[in-house]
Short mmCIF file of C-alpha atoms in Angstrom, two decimals:
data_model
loop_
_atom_site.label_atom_id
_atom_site.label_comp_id
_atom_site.label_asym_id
_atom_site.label_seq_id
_atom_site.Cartn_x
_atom_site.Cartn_y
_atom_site.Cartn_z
CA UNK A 1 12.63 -69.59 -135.93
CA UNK A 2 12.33 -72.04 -138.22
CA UNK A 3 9.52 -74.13 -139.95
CA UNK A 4 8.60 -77.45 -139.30
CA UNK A 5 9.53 -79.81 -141.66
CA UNK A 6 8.31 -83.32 -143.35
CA UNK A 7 11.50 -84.28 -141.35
CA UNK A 8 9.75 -83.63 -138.15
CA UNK A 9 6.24 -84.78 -138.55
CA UNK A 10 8.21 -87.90 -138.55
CA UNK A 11 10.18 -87.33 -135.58
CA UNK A 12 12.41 -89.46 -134.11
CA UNK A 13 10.09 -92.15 -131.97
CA UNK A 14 9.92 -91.20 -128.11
CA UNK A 15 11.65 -92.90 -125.56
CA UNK A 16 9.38 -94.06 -122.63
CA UNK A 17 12.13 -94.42 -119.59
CA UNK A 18 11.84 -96.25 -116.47
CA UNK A 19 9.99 -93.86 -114.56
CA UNK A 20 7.00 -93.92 -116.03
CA UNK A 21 7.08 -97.24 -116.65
CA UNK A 22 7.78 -97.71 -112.70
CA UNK A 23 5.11 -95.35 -112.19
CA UNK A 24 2.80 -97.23 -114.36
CA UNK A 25 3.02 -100.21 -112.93
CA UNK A 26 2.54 -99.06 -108.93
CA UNK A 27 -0.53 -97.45 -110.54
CA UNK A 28 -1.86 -100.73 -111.92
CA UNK A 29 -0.88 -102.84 -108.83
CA UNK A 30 -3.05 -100.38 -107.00
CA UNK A 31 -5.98 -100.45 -108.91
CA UNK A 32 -6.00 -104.22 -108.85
CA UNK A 33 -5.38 -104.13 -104.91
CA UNK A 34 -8.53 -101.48 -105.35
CA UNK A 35 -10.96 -103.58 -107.48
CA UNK A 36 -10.21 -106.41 -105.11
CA UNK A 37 -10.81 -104.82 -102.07
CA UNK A 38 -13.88 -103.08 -103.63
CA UNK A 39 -15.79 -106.17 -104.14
CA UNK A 40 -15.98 -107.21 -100.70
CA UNK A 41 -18.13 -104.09 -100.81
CA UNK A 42 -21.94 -104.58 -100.87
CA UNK A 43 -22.24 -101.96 -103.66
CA UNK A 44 -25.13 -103.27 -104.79
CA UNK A 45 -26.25 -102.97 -108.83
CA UNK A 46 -22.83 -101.07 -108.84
CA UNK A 47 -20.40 -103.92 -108.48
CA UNK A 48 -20.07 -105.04 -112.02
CA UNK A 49 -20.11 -101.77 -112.93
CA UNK A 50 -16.91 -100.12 -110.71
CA UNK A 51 -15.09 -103.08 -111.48
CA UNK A 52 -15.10 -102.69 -115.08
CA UNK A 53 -14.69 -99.05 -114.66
CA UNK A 54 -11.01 -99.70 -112.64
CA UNK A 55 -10.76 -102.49 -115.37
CA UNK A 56 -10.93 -99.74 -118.52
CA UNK A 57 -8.93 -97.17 -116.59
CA UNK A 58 -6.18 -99.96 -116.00
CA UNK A 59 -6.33 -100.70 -119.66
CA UNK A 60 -5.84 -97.63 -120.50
CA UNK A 61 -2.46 -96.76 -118.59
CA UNK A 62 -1.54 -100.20 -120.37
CA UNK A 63 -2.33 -98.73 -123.59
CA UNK A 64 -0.92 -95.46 -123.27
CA UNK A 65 2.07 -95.88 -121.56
CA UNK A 66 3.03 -99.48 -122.21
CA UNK A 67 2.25 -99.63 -125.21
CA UNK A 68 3.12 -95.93 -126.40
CA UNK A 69 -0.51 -95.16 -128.06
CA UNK A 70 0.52 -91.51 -126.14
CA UNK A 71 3.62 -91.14 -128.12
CA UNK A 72 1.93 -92.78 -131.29
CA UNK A 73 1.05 -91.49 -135.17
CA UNK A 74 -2.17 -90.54 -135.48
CA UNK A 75 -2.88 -93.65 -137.51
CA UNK A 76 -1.99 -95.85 -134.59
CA UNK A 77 -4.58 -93.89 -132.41
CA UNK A 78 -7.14 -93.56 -135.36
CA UNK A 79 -6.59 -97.87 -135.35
CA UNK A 80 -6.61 -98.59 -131.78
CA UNK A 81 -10.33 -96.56 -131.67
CA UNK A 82 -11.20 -98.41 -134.56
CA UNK A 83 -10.53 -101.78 -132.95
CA UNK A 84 -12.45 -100.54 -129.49
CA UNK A 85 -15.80 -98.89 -131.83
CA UNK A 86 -15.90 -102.44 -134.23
CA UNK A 87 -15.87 -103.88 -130.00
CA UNK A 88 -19.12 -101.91 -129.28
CA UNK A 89 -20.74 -102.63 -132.15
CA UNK A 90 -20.38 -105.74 -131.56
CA UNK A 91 -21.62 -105.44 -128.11
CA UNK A 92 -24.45 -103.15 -128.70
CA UNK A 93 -25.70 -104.46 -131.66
CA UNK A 94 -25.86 -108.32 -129.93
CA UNK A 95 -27.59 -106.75 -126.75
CA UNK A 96 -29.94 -104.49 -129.17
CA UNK A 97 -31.21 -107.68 -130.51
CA UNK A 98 -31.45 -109.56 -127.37
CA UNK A 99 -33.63 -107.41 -125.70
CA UNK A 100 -35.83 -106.42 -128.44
CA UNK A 101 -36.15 -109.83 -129.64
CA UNK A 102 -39.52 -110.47 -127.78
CA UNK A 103 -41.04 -107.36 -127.76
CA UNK A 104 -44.40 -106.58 -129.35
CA UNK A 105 -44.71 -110.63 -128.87
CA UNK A 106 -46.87 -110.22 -125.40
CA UNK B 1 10.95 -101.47 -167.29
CA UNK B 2 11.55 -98.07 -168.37
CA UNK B 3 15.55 -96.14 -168.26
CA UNK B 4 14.02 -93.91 -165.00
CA UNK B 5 12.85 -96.64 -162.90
CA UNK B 6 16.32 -98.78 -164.04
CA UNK B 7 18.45 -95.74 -162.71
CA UNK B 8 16.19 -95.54 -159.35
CA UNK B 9 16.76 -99.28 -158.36
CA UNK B 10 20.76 -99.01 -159.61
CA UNK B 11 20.68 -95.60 -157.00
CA UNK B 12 19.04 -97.97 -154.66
CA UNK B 13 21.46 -100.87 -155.13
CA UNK B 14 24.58 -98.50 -154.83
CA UNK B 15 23.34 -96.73 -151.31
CA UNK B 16 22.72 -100.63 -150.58
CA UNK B 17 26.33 -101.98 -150.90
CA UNK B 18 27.92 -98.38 -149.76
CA UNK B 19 25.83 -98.60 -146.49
CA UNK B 20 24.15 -95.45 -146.68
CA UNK B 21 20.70 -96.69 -144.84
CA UNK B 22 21.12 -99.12 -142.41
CA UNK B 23 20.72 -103.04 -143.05
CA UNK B 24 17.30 -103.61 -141.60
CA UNK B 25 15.89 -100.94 -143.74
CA UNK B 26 13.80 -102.71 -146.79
CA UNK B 27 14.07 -101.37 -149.93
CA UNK B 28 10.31 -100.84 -150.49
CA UNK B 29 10.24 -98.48 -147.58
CA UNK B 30 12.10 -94.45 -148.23
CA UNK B 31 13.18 -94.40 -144.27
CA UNK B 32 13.76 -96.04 -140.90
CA UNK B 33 10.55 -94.03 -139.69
CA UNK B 34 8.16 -94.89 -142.18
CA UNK B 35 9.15 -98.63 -142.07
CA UNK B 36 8.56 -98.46 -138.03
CA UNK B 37 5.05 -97.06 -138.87
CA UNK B 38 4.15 -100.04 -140.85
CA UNK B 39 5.05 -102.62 -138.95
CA UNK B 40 3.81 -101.25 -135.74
CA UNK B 41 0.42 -100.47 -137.70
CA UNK B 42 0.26 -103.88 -138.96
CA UNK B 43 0.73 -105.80 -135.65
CA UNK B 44 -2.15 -103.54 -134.57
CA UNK B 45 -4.29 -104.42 -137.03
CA UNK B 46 -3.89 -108.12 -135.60
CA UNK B 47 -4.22 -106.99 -132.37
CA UNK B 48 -7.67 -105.71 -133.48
CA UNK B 49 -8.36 -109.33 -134.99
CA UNK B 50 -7.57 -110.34 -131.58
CA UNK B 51 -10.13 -107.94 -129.91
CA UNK B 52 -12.48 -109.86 -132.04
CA UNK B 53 -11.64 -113.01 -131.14
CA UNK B 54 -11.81 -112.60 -127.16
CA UNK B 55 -14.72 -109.83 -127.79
CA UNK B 56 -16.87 -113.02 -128.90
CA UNK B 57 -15.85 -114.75 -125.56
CA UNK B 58 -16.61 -111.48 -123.67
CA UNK B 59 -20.28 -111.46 -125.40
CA UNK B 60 -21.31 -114.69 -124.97
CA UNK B 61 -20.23 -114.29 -121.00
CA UNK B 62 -22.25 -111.39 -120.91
CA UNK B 63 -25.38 -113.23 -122.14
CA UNK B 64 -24.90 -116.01 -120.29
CA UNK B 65 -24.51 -114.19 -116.98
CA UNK B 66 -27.62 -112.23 -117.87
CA UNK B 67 -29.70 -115.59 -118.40
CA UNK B 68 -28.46 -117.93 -115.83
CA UNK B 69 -27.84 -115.76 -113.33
CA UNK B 70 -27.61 -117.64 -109.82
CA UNK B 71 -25.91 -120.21 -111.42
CA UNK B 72 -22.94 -118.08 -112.70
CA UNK B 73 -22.83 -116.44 -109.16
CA UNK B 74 -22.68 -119.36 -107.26
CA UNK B 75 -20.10 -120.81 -109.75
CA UNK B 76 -18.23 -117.59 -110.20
CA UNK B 77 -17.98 -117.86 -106.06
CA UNK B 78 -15.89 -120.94 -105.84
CA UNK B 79 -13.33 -119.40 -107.68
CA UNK B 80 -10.13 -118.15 -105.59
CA UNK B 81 -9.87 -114.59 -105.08
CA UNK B 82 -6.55 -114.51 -103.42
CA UNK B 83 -5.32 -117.03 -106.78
CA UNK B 84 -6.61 -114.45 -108.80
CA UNK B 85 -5.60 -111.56 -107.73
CA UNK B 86 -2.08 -113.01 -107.45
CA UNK B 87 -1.82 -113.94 -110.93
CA UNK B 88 -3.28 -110.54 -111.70
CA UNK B 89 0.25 -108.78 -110.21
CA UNK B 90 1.65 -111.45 -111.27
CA UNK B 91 0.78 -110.29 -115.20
CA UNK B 92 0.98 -106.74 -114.82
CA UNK B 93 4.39 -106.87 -113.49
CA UNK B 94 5.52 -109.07 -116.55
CA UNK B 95 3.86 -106.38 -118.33
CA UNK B 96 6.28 -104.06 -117.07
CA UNK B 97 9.32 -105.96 -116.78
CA UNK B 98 8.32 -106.83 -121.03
CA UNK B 99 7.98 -102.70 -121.13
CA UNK B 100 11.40 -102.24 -119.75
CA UNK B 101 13.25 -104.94 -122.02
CA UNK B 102 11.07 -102.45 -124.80
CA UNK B 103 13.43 -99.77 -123.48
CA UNK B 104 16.43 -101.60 -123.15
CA UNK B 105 16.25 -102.25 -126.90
CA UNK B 106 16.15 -98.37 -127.86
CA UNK B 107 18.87 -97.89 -125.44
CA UNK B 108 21.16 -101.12 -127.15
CA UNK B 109 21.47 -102.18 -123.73
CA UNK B 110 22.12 -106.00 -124.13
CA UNK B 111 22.57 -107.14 -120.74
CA UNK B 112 19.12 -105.39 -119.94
CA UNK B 113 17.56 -106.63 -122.46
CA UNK B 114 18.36 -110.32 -121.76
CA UNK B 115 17.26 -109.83 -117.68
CA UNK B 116 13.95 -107.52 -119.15
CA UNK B 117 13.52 -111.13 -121.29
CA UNK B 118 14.36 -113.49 -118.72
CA UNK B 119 12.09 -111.87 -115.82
CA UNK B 120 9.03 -111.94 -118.54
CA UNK B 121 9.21 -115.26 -119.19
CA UNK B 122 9.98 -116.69 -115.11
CA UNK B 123 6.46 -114.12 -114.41
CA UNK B 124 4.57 -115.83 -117.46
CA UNK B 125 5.41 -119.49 -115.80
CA UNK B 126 4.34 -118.11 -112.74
CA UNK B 127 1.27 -117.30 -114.04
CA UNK B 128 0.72 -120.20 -115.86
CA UNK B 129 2.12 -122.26 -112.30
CA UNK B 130 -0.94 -120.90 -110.44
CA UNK B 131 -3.63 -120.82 -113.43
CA UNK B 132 -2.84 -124.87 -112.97
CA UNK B 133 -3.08 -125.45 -109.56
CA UNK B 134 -6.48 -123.36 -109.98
CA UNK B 135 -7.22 -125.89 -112.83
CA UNK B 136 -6.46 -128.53 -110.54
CA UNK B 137 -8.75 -127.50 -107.43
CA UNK B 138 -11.26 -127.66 -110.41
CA UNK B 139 -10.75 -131.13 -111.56
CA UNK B 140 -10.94 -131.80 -107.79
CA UNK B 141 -14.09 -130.54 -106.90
CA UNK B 142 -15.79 -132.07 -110.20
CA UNK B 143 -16.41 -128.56 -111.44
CA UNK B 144 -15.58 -129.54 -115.04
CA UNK B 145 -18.30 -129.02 -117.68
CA UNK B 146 -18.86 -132.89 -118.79
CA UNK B 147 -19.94 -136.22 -117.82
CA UNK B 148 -17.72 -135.71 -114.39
CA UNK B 149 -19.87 -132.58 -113.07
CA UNK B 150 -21.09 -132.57 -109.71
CA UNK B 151 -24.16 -130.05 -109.00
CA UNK B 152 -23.49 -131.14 -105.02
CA UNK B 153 -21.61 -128.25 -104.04
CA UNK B 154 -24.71 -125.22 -105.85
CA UNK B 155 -27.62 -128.18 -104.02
CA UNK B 156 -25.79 -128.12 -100.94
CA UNK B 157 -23.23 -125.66 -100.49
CA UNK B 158 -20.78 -125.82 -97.52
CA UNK B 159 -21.31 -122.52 -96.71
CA UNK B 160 -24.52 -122.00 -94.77
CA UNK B 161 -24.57 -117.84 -96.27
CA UNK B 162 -24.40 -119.57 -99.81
CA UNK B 163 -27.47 -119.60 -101.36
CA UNK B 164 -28.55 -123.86 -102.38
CA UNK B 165 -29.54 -123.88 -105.93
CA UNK B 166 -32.56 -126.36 -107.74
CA UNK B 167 -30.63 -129.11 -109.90
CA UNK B 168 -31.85 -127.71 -112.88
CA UNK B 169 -30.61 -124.78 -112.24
CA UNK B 170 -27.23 -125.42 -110.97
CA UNK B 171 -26.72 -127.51 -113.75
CA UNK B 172 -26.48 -123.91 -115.45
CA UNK B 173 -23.42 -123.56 -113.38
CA UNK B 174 -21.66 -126.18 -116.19
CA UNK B 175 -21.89 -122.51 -118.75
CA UNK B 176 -19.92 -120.88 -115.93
CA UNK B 177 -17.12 -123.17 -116.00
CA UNK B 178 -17.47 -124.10 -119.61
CA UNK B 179 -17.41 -120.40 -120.34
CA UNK B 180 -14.41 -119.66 -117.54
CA UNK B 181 -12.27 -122.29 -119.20
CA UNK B 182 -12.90 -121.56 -123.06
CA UNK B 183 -11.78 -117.50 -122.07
CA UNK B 184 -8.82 -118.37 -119.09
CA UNK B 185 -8.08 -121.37 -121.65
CA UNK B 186 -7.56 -119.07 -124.62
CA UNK B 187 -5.91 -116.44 -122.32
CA UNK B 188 -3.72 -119.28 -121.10
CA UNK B 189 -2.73 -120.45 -124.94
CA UNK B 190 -1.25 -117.15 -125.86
CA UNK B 191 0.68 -116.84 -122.71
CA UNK B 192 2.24 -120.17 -124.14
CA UNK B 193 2.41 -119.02 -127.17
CA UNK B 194 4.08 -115.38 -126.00
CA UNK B 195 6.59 -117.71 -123.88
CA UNK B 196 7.81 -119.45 -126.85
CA UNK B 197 8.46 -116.36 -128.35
CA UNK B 198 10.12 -115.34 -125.75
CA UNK B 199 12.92 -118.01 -125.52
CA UNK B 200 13.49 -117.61 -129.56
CA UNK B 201 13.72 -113.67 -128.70
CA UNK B 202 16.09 -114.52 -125.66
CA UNK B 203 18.30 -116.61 -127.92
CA UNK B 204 18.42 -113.92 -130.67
CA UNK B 205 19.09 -111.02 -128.10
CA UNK B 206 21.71 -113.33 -127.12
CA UNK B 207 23.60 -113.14 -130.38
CA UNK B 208 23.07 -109.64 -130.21
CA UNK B 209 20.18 -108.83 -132.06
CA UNK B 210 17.72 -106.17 -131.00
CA UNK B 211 20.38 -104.22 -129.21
CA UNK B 212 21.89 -102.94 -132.38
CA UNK B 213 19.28 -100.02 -133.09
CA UNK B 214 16.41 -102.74 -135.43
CA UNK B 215 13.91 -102.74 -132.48
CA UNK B 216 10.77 -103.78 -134.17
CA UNK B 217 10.48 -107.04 -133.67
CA UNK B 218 10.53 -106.39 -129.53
CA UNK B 219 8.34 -103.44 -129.89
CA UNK B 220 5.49 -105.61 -131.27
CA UNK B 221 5.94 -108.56 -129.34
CA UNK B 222 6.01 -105.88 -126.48
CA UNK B 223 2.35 -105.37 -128.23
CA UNK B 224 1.57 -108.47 -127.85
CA UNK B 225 2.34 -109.24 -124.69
CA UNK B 226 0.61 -106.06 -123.62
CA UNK B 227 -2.66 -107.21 -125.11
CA UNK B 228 -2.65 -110.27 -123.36
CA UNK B 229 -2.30 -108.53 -119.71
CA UNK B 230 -5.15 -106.53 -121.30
CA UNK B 231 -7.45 -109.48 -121.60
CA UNK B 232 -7.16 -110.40 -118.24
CA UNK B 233 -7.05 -107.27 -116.93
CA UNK B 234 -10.86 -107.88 -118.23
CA UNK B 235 -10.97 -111.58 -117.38
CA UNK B 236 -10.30 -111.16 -113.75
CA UNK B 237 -13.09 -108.99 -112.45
CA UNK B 238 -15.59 -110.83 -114.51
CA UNK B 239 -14.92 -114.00 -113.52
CA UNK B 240 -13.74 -113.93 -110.01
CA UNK B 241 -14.91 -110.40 -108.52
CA UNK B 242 -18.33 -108.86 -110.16
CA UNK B 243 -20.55 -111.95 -108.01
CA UNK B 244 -19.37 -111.34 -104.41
CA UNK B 245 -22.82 -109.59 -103.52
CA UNK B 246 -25.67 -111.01 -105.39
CA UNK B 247 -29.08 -109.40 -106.01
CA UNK B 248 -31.30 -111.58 -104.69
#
């Protein structure tokens, strides 16, 4: 048995073939027939909140497959969670604001 | 420039003009692999300028919809679902057909990779086809943000289950639609943008490029063209789907 090697830690880049690309896609076209149907569906305070859910699991097949992040370096993955956190931040640190701007005012 | 680093770059020169790394590979990078890693890591880090950007867009929505609230439903309900969801499969296949000229590439399969192209840019006109007749039932209506806006259909909607808005507040219903076309606008620019791209790429693979084992350049604008289905993967449930059953 031998050791790994430099050589492999940068292995030859993997090959994403038709079929999961094929299978990728009939995912996705379901989940948007899914989200569509879904809000026709009185769900309430939970509309919004399905919708985006189907929305982040389609972008995630997109990213994974489609775009390899799955078959990626570490430092790919390492950047593409970078790019989502500096998102949150963004998004958290607006609404943080937003809501506590008036309090202690009343 | 001291004797070592001379006798490096004469090495380098010689495996040059002997041929002993292939053509595409730079001389500031030691191998095929490591010069793959850089480039796909620096079209990333764009990408993540390009979260960013649309991020902005997604915020201010969010804010928006929180304030004016039966404005942005009412607006957000004269938007067509059945448009929508169209150009929605309409995207996510180009996605794939973009993802298979991706593999076509790696497999130097030149005919493939011209159809992959081809199909990509016929679904990104499609989309583009409908996002203007849906820009068109806009101008229509007098839904434009401006001087043309018409609050009549949020006073008195057509619909007897639609609930009639105040004037001052469907004149909130402008932010929908000024919102709706600054993100579907943007969205729309780098489809243009990614089609352009797409006919030089098309030409190139053409003369044969791409097909004879330098991928990079389709792998990223596979990226790219990715990202963009990503931002309306977003796009269309917050525009057209989220406002079907108000809380009133």
């Amino acid at each position: 048995m031998s050791h790994p090697t430099l050589e492999d830690a940068h292995a030859k880049p993997h090959i994403v073939g038709p079929k999961v690309y094929g299978l990728i896609l009939l995912a996705l076209l379901c989940l948007t027939a899914l989200t569509t149907g879904i809000a026709f569906v009185n769900l309430g305070v939970f509309s919004p909140i399905v919708a985006i859910a189907i929305a982040v699991i389609k972008m995630t097949l997109v990213i994974l497959f489609f775009m390899h992040v799955k078959y990626s370096s570490r430092l790919v993955m390492l950047t593409v969670a970078a790019g989502f956190f500096t998102f949150l931040v963004l998004i958290t640190m607006t609404l943080s604001d937003y809501i506590s701007r008036a309090w202690g005012l009343w | 420039m001291d004797s070592q680093t001379v006798a490096v770059r004469q090495q380098a020169e010689v495996a040059h003009h002997e041929g002993a790394h292939p053509y595409y590979l730079r001389h500031h990078f030691e191998t095929v692999e490591q010069q793959k890693e850089a480039v796909s890591f620096g079209m990333w880090l764009f990408l993540l300028t390009e979260i960013m950007f649309f991020g902005g867009l997604f915020m201010a929505y969010l804010l928006y919809r929180n304030w004016y609230y039966d404005a942005f439903v009412s607006a957000s309900n004269t938007l067509g679902i059945g448009l929508g969801t169209t150009n929605t499969a309409v995207l996510i296949v180009s996605s794939f057909t973009m993802a298979m000229g991706v593999y076509c590439a790696e497999m130097r399969n030149k005919r493939g990779l011209l159809l992959s192209l081809s199909a990509t840019i016929l679904l990104g006109l499609v989309f583009l086809g409908i996002k203007t007749i849906e820009y068109h039932d806009k101008y229509t209506e007098h839904h434009i943000p401006g001087a043309s806006f018409s609050i009549e259909d949020f006073v008195h909607p057509q619909d007897k289950r639609d609930v009639a808005l105040a004037p001052d507040v469907a004149q909130h219903a402008q932010i929908f639609f000024f919102l709706y076309f600054a993100m579907t606008g943007m969205h729309a620019l780098h489809m243009v943008i990614g089609i352009s791209i797409l006919f030089a790429l098309l030409y190139r693979a053409s003369k044969g490029a791409y097909t004879s084992g330098h991928t990079s350049t389709i792998d990223n604008f596979g990226l790219y063209w990715h990202f963009v289905d990503i931002v309306w993967i977003f796009l269309f449930p917050l525009l057209y789907l989220i406002s079907r059953h108000p809380l009133h």
